[in-house]
Coordinates of C-alpha atoms (C1' of nucleotides) in Angstrom, one line a residue:
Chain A
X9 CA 1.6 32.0 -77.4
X10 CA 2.6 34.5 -74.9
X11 CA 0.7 36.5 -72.2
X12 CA 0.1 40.1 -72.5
X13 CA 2.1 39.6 -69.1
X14 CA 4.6 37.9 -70.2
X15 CA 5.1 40.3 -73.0
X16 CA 5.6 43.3 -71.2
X17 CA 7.9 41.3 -68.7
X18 CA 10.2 40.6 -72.4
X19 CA 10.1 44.2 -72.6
X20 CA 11.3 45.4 -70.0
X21 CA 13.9 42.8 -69.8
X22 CA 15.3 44.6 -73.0
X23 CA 14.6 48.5 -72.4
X24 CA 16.7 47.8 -69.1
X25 CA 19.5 45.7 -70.5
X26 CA 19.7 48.1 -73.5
X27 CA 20.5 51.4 -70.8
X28 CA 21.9 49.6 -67.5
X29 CA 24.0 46.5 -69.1
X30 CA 22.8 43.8 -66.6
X31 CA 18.8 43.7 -65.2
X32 CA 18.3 42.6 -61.6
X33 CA 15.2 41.6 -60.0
X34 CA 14.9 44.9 -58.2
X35 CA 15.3 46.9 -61.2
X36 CA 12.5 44.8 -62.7
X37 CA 10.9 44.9 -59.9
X38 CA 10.4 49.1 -60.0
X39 CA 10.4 49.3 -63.7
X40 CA 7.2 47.1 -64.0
X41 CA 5.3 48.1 -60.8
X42 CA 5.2 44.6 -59.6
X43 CA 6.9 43.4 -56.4
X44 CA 10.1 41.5 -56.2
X45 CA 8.9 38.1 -54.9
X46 CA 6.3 37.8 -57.9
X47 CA 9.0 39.0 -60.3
X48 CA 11.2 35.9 -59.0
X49 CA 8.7 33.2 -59.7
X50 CA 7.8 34.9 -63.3
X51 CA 11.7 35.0 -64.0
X52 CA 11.2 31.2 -63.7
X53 CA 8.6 30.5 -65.2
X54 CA 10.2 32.9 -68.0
X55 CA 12.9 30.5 -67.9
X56 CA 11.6 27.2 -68.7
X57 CA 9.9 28.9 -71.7
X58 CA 13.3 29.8 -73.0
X59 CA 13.2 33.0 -72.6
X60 CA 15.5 34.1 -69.7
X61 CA 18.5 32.6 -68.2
X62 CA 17.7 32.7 -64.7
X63 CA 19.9 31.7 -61.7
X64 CA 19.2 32.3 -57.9
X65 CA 20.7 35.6 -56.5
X66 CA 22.2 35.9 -60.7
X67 CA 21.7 39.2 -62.4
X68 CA 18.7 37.9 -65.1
X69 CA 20.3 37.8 -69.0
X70 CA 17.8 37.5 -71.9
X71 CA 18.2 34.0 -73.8
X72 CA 18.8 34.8 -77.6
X73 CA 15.1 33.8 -78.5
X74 CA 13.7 35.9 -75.5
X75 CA 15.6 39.2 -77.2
X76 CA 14.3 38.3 -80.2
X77 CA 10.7 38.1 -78.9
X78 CA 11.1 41.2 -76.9
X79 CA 12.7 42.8 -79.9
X80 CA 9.9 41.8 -82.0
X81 CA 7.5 43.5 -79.0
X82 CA 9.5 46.6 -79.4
X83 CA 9.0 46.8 -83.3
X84 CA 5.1 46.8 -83.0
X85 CA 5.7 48.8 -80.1
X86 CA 7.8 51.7 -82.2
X87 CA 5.7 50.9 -85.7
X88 CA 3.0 52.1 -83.7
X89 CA 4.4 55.4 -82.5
X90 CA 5.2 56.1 -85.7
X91 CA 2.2 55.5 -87.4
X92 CA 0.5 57.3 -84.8
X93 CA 2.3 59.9 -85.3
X94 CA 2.8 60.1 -89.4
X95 CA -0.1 58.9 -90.4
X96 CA -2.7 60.1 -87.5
X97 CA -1.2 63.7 -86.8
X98 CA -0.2 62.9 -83.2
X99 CA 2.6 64.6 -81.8
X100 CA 5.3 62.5 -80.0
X101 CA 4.7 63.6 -76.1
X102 CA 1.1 61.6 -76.9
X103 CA 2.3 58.0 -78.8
X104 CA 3.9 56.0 -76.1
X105 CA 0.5 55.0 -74.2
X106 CA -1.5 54.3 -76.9
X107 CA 1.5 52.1 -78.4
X108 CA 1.9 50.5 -75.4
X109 CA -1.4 49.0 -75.7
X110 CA -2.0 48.6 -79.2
X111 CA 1.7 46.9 -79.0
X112 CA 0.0 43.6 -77.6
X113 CA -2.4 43.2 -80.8
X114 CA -1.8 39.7 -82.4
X115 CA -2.6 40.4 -85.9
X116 CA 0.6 40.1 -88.3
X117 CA -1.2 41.8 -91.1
X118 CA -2.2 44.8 -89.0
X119 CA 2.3 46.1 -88.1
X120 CA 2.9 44.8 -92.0
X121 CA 0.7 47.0 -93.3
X122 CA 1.9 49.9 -91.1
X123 CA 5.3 49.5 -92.0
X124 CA 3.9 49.4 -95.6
X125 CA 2.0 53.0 -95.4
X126 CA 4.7 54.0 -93.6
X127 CA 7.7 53.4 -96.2
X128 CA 9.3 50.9 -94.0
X129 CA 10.6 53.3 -91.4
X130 CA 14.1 52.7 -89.6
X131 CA 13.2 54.8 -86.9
X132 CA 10.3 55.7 -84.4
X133 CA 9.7 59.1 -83.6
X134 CA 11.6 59.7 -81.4
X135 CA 14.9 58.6 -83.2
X136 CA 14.9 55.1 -81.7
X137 CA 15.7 52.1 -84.1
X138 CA 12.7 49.9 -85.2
X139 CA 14.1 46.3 -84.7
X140 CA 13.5 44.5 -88.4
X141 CA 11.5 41.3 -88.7
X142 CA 14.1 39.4 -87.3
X143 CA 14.3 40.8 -84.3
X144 CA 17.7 42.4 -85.1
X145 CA 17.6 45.8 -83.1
X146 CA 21.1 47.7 -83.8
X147 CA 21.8 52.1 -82.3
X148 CA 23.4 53.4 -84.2
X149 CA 26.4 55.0 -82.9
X150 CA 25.4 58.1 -81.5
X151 CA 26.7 59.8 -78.9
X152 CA 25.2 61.4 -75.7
X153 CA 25.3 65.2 -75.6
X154 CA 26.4 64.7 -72.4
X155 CA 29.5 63.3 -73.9
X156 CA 30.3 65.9 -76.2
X157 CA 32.7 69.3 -75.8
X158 CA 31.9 72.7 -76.1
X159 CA 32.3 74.1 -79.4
X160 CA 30.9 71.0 -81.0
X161 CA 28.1 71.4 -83.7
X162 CA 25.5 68.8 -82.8
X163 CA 22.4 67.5 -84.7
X164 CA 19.7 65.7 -82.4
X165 CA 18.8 62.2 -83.5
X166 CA 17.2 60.5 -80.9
X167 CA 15.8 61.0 -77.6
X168 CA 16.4 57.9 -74.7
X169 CA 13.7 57.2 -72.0
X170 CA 11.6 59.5 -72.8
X171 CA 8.7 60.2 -70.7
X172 CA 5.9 62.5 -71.8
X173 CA 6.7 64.8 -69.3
X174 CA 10.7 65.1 -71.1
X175 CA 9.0 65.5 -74.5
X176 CA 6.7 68.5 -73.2
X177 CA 9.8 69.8 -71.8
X178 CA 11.7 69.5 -74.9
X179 CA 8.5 71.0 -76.6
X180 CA 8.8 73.6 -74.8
X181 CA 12.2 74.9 -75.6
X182 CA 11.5 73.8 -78.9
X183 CA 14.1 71.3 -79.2
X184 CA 13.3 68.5 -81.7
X185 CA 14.8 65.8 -83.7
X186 CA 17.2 67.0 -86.5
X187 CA 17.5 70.0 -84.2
X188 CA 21.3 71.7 -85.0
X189 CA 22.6 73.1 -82.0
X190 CA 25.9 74.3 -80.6
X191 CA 27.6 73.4 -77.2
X192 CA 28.5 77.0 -76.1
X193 CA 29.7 75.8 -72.2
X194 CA 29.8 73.2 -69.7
X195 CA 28.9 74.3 -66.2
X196 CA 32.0 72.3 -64.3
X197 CA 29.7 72.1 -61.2
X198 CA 26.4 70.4 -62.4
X199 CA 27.4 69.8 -66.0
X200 CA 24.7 71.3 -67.1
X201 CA 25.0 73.1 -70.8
X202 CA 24.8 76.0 -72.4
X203 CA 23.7 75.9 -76.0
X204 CA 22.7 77.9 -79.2
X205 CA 20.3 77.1 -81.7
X206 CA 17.7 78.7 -83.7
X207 CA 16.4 81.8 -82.1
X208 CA 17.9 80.2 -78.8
X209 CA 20.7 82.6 -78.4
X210 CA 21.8 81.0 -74.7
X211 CA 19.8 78.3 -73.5
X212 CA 20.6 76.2 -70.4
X213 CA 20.3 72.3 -70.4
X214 CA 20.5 70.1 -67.5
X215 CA 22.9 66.8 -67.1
X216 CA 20.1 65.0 -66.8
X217 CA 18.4 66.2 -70.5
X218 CA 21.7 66.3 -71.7
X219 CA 22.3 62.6 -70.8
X220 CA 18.9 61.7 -72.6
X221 CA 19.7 63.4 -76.2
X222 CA 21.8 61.7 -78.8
X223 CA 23.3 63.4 -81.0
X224 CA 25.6 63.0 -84.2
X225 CA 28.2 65.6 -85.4
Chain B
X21 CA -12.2 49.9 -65.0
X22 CA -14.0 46.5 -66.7
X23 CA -11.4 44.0 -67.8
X24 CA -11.1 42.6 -70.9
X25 CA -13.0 39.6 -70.0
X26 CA -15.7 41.6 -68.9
X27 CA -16.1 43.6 -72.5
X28 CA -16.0 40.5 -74.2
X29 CA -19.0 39.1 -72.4
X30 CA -20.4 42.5 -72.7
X31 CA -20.1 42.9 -76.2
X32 CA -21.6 39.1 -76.4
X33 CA -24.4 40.1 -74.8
X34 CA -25.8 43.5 -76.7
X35 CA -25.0 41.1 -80.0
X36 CA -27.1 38.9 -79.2
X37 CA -30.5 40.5 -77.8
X38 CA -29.7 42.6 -80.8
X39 CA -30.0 39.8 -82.8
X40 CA -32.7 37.5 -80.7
X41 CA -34.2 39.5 -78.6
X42 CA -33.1 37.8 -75.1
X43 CA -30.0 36.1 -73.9
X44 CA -30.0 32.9 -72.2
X45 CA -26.8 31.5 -70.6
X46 CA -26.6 28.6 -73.6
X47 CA -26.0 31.1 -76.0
X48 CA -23.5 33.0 -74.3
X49 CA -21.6 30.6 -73.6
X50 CA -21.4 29.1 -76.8
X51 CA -20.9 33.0 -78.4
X52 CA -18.0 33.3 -75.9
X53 CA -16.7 29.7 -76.1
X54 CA -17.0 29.6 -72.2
X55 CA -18.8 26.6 -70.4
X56 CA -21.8 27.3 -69.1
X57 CA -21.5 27.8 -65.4
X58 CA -18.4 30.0 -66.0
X59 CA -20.8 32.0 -67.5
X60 CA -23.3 31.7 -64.8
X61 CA -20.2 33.3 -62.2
X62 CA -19.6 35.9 -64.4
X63 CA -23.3 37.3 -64.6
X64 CA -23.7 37.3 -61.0
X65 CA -20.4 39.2 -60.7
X66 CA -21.4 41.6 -63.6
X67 CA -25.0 42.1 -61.7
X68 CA -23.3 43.3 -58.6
X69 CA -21.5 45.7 -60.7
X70 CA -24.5 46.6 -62.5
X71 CA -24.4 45.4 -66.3
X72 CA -26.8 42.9 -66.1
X73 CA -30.1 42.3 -64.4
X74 CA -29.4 38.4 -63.6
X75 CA -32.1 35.8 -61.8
X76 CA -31.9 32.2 -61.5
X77 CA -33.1 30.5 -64.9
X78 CA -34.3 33.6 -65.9
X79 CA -33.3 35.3 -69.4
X80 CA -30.2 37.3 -69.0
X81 CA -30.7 41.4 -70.0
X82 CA -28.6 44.3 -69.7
X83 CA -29.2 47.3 -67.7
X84 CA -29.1 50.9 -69.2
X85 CA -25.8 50.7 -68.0
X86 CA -24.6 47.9 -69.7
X87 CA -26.2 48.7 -72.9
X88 CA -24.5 51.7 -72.7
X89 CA -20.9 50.3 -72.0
X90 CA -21.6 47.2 -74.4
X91 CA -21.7 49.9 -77.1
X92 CA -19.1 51.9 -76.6
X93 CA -16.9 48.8 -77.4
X94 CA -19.0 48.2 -80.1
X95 CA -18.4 51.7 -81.3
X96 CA -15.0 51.3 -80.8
X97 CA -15.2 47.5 -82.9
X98 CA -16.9 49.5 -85.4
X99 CA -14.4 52.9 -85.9
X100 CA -11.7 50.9 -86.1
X101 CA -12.8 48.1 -88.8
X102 CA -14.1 51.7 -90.8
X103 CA -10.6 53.0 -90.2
X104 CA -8.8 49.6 -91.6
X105 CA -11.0 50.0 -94.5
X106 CA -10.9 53.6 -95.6
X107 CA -7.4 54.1 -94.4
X108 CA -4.9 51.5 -94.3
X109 CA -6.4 49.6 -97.3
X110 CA -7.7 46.7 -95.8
X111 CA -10.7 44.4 -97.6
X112 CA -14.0 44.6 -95.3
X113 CA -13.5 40.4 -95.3
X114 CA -10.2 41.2 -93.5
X115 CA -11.1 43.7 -90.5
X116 CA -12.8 42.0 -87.6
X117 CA -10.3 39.4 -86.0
X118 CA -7.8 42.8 -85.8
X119 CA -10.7 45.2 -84.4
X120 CA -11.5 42.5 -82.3
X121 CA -8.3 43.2 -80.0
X122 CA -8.1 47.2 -81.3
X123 CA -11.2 47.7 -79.4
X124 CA -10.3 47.1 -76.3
X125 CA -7.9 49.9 -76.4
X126 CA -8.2 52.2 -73.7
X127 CA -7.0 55.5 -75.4
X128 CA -10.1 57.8 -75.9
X129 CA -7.9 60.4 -77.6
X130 CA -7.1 57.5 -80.1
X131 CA -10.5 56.3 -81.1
X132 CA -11.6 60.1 -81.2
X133 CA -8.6 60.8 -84.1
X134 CA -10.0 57.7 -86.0
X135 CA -13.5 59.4 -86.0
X136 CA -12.1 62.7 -87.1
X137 CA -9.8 61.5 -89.6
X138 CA -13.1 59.2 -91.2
X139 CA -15.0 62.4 -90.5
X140 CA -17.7 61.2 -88.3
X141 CA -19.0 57.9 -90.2
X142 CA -22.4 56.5 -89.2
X143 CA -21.8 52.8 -90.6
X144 CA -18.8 50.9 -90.6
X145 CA -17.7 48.7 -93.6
X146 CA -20.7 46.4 -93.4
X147 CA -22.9 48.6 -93.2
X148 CA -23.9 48.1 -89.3
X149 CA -24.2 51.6 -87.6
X150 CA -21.7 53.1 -85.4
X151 CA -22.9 53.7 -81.5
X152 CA -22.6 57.5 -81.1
X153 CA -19.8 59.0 -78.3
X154 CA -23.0 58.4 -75.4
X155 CA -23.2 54.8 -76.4
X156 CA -26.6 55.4 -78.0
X157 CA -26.8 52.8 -81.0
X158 CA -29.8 52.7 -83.1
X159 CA -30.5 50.5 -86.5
X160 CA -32.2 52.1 -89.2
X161 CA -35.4 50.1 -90.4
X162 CA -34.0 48.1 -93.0
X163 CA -35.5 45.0 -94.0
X164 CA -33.8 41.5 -94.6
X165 CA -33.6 40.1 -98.0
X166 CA -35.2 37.4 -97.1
X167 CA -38.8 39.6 -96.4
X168 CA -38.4 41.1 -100.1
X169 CA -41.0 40.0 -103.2
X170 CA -40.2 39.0 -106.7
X171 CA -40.2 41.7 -108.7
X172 CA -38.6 44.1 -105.9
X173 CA -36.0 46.4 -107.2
X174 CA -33.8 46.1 -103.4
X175 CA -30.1 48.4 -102.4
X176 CA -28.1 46.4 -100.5
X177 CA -27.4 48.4 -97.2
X178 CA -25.6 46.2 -94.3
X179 CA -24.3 42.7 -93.8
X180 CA -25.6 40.8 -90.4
X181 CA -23.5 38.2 -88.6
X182 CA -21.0 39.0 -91.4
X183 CA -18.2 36.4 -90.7
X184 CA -15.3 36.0 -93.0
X185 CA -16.6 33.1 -94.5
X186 CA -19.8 34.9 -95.6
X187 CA -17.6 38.0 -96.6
X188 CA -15.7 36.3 -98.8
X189 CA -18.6 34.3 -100.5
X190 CA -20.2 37.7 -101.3
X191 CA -16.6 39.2 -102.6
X192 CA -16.9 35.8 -104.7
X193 CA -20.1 36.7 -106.2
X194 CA -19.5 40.7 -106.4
X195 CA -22.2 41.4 -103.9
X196 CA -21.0 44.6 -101.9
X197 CA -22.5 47.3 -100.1
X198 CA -24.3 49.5 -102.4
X199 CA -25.3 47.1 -105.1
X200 CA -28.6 47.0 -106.3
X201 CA -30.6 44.4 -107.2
X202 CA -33.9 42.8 -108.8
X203 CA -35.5 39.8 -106.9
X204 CA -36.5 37.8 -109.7
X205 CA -38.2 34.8 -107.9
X206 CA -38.5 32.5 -104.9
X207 CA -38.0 28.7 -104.6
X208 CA -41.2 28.1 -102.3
X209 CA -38.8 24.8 -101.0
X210 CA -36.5 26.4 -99.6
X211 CA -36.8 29.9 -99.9
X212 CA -33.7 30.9 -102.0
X213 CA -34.0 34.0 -104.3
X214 CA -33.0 34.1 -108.0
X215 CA -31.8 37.7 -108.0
X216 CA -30.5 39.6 -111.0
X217 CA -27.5 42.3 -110.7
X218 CA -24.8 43.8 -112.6
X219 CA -23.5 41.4 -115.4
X220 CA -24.8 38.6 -112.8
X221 CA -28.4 37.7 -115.4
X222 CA -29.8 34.6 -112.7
X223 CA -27.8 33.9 -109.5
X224 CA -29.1 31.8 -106.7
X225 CA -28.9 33.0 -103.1
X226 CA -29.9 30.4 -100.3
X227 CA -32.1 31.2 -97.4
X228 CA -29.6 31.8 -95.1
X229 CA -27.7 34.2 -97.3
X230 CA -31.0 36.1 -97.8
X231 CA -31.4 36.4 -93.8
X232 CA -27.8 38.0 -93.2
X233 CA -28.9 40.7 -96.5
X234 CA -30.4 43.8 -95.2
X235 CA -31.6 46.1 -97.9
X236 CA -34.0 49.4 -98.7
X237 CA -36.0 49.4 -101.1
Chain C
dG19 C1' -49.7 15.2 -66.6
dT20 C1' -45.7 12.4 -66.4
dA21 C1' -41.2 11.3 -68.5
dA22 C1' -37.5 12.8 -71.1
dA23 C1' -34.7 16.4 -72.8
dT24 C1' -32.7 20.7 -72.2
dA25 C1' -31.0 24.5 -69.7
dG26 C1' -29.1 26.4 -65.5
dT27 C1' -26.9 26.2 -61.0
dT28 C1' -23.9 24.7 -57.1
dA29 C1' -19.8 22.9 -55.4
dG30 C1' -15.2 22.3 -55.6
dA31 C1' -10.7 22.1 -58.1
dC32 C1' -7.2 24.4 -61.0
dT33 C1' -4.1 28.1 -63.1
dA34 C1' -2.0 32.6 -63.7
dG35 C1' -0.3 36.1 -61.5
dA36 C1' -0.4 39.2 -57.9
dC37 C1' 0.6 40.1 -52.7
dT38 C1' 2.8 40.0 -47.6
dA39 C1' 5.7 38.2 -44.1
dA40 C1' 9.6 36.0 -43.0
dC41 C1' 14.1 34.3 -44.0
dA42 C1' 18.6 33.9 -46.7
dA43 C1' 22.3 35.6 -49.5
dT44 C1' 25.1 39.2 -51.1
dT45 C1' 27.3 43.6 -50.9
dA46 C1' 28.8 47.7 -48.5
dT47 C1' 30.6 49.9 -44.4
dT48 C1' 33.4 50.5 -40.8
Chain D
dA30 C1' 36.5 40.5 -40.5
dA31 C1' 32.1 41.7 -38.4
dT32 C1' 28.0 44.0 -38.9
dA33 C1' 24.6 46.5 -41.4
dA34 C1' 22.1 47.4 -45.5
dT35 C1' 20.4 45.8 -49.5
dT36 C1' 18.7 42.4 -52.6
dG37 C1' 16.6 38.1 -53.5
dT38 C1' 13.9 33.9 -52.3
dT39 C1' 10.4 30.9 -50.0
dA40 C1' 6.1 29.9 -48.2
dG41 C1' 1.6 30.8 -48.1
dT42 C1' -2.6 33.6 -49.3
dC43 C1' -5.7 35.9 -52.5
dT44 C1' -8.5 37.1 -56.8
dA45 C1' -10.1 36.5 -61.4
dG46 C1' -11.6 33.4 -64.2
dT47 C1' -11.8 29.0 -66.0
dC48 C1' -13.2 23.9 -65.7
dT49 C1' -15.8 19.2 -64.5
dA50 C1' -19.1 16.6 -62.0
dA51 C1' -23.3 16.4 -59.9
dC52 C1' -27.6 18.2 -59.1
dT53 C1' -32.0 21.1 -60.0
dA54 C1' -35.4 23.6 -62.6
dT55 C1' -37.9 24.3 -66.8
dT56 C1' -39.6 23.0 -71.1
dT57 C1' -41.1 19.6 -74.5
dA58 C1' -43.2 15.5 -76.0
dC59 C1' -46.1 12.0 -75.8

DNA sequence: GTAAATAGTTAGACTAGACTAACAATTATT
DNA sequence: AATAATTGTTAGTCTAGTCTAACTATTTAC
């Protein structure tokens, strides 16, 4: 049985390698509010469990089975959010802290009857993919609008780290998921972006939100 | 901010003056599956903060304070086994191990939605009443089955210490909430009732299962 | 009203998981 | 390549909450 510690360390080990590759201690370290030294000795304790590979000074690697757990985290984790959010009338700046907690409840029965209700959802609201049973957690391959040219007719499919603070801000400009939009300009300078969309007739977004939305084309 | 640990022993403790009037530290500690001078550390500690009113080998009792804290978990416990029940399907035999770890939630705005979306109940699916949103708890004056006469014509209103082994005896014998009944005699020996209902014409109930019956009349 | 049984407490050890301070390894900079 | 900056580790302390063993108070039984 794992810790409600532990759990959230599994976590975090696989939101970080999912965005940044490799996870270090320091990364870790910031991401879970917890200082370096007592990161260390839970990396090894992690790793007689099975669940990390940990070497001294090493960049830290999930173990198959710790991905798996962590994946299977993540799926009660973005069950939640969606169930918060179809079933409770939530909107989706307010699910991640209450899924965060209610993520750590034990009870099988409790996520399988939420995907039930739910229609066995492949996505969370906020267009990220709800690992399976398995633990198998595929993106699909989307692209960052970041990445994409001006001229190009974009839907938005999924939002990446997003903080409540992004969501109100995408609120605001009333940017949601299945949004169409199109890239008018690129700024050279700051990369921001100018794009149409609804009644949106020139609307600037930074390199930073543009980074954050995925879109497909 | 109370910890976990400290609702649970919270919780324990408006139970069971609920149900015997005092607390001693034997009780507790059995109720909580926690030795008992564990038990003994953690009342001193939850007297400084203020729960409990705690003396050397005196009865254990909570303060206003307590009480009130006590049941708003309770309420919490309570909203969320109605909200498994009326909304995601679940059997009233089935909801208290997953309430158990729902309750110590921390999301207002979450338990708040439950209550709107089971528009205000007063009982939850046994029947026990729901602590209001000031932690204010009160039990209607029912009486036990077990105080009833032959010949009573009896409603069945609330299940007490309903554990899932007594749940699923009375799902076995179609006793729910609701169901009315007609005391047709006593065993003087051992005080079991031969009670008529539905298509049931002469069925036995023991003592004990007469105790956890609360009924109107 | 004394002895036995029961209930409660004290003392001290243990674990998980955090922290700080000090040191060591690695990486970046010149 | 040498030094500085950054990252990671070790050692040791702390807190919450548990436990066992030993002792004390209270209650029950004769």
């Amino acid at each position: 049985m794992n810790s409600l510690n532990e759990e959230n360390y599994l976590k975090a080990l696989l939101n970080l390698s999912l965005a940044d590759g490799e996870v270090n201690v320091k990364d870790l370290s910031k991401h879970l509010n917890i200082k370096m030294p007592s990161v260390t000795s839970m990396m090894k304790k992690m790793a007689e469990k099975g669940w990390v590979h940990y070497e001294s000074y090493k960049p830290l690697r999930l173990t198959e089975q710790g991905k798996k757990e962590a994946a299977l985290i993540i799926r009660k984790h973005r069950l939640t959010e969606m169930f918060l959010v179809e079933k409770m009338g939530f909107r989706w700046d307010e699910v991640h802290d209450i899924a965060e907690q209610i993520e750590h409840v034990k009870a099988p029965e409790f996520f399988a009857k939420m995907d039930e209700l739910l229609e066995f959802p492949k996505f969370d609201p906020h267009g990220s993919p709800i690992p399976d049973k398995n633990g198998t957690l595929v993106w699909a391959t989307w692209v960052k609008l970041s990445e994409c040219e001006p001229g190009d007719e974009v839907k938005i499919v999924a939002v990446t780290k997003s903080s409540e603070e992004f969501l109100k801000f995408l609120n605001s400009r009333e940017i949601a998921l299945g949004l169409e939009m199109t890239i008018i300009s690129i700024e050279p300078f700051d990369k921001s972006m100018v794009v149409r969309y609804k009644n949106h007739e020139a609307e600037t977004l930074s390199a930073t939100v543009c980074e954050r939305l995925l879109v497909s084309k």
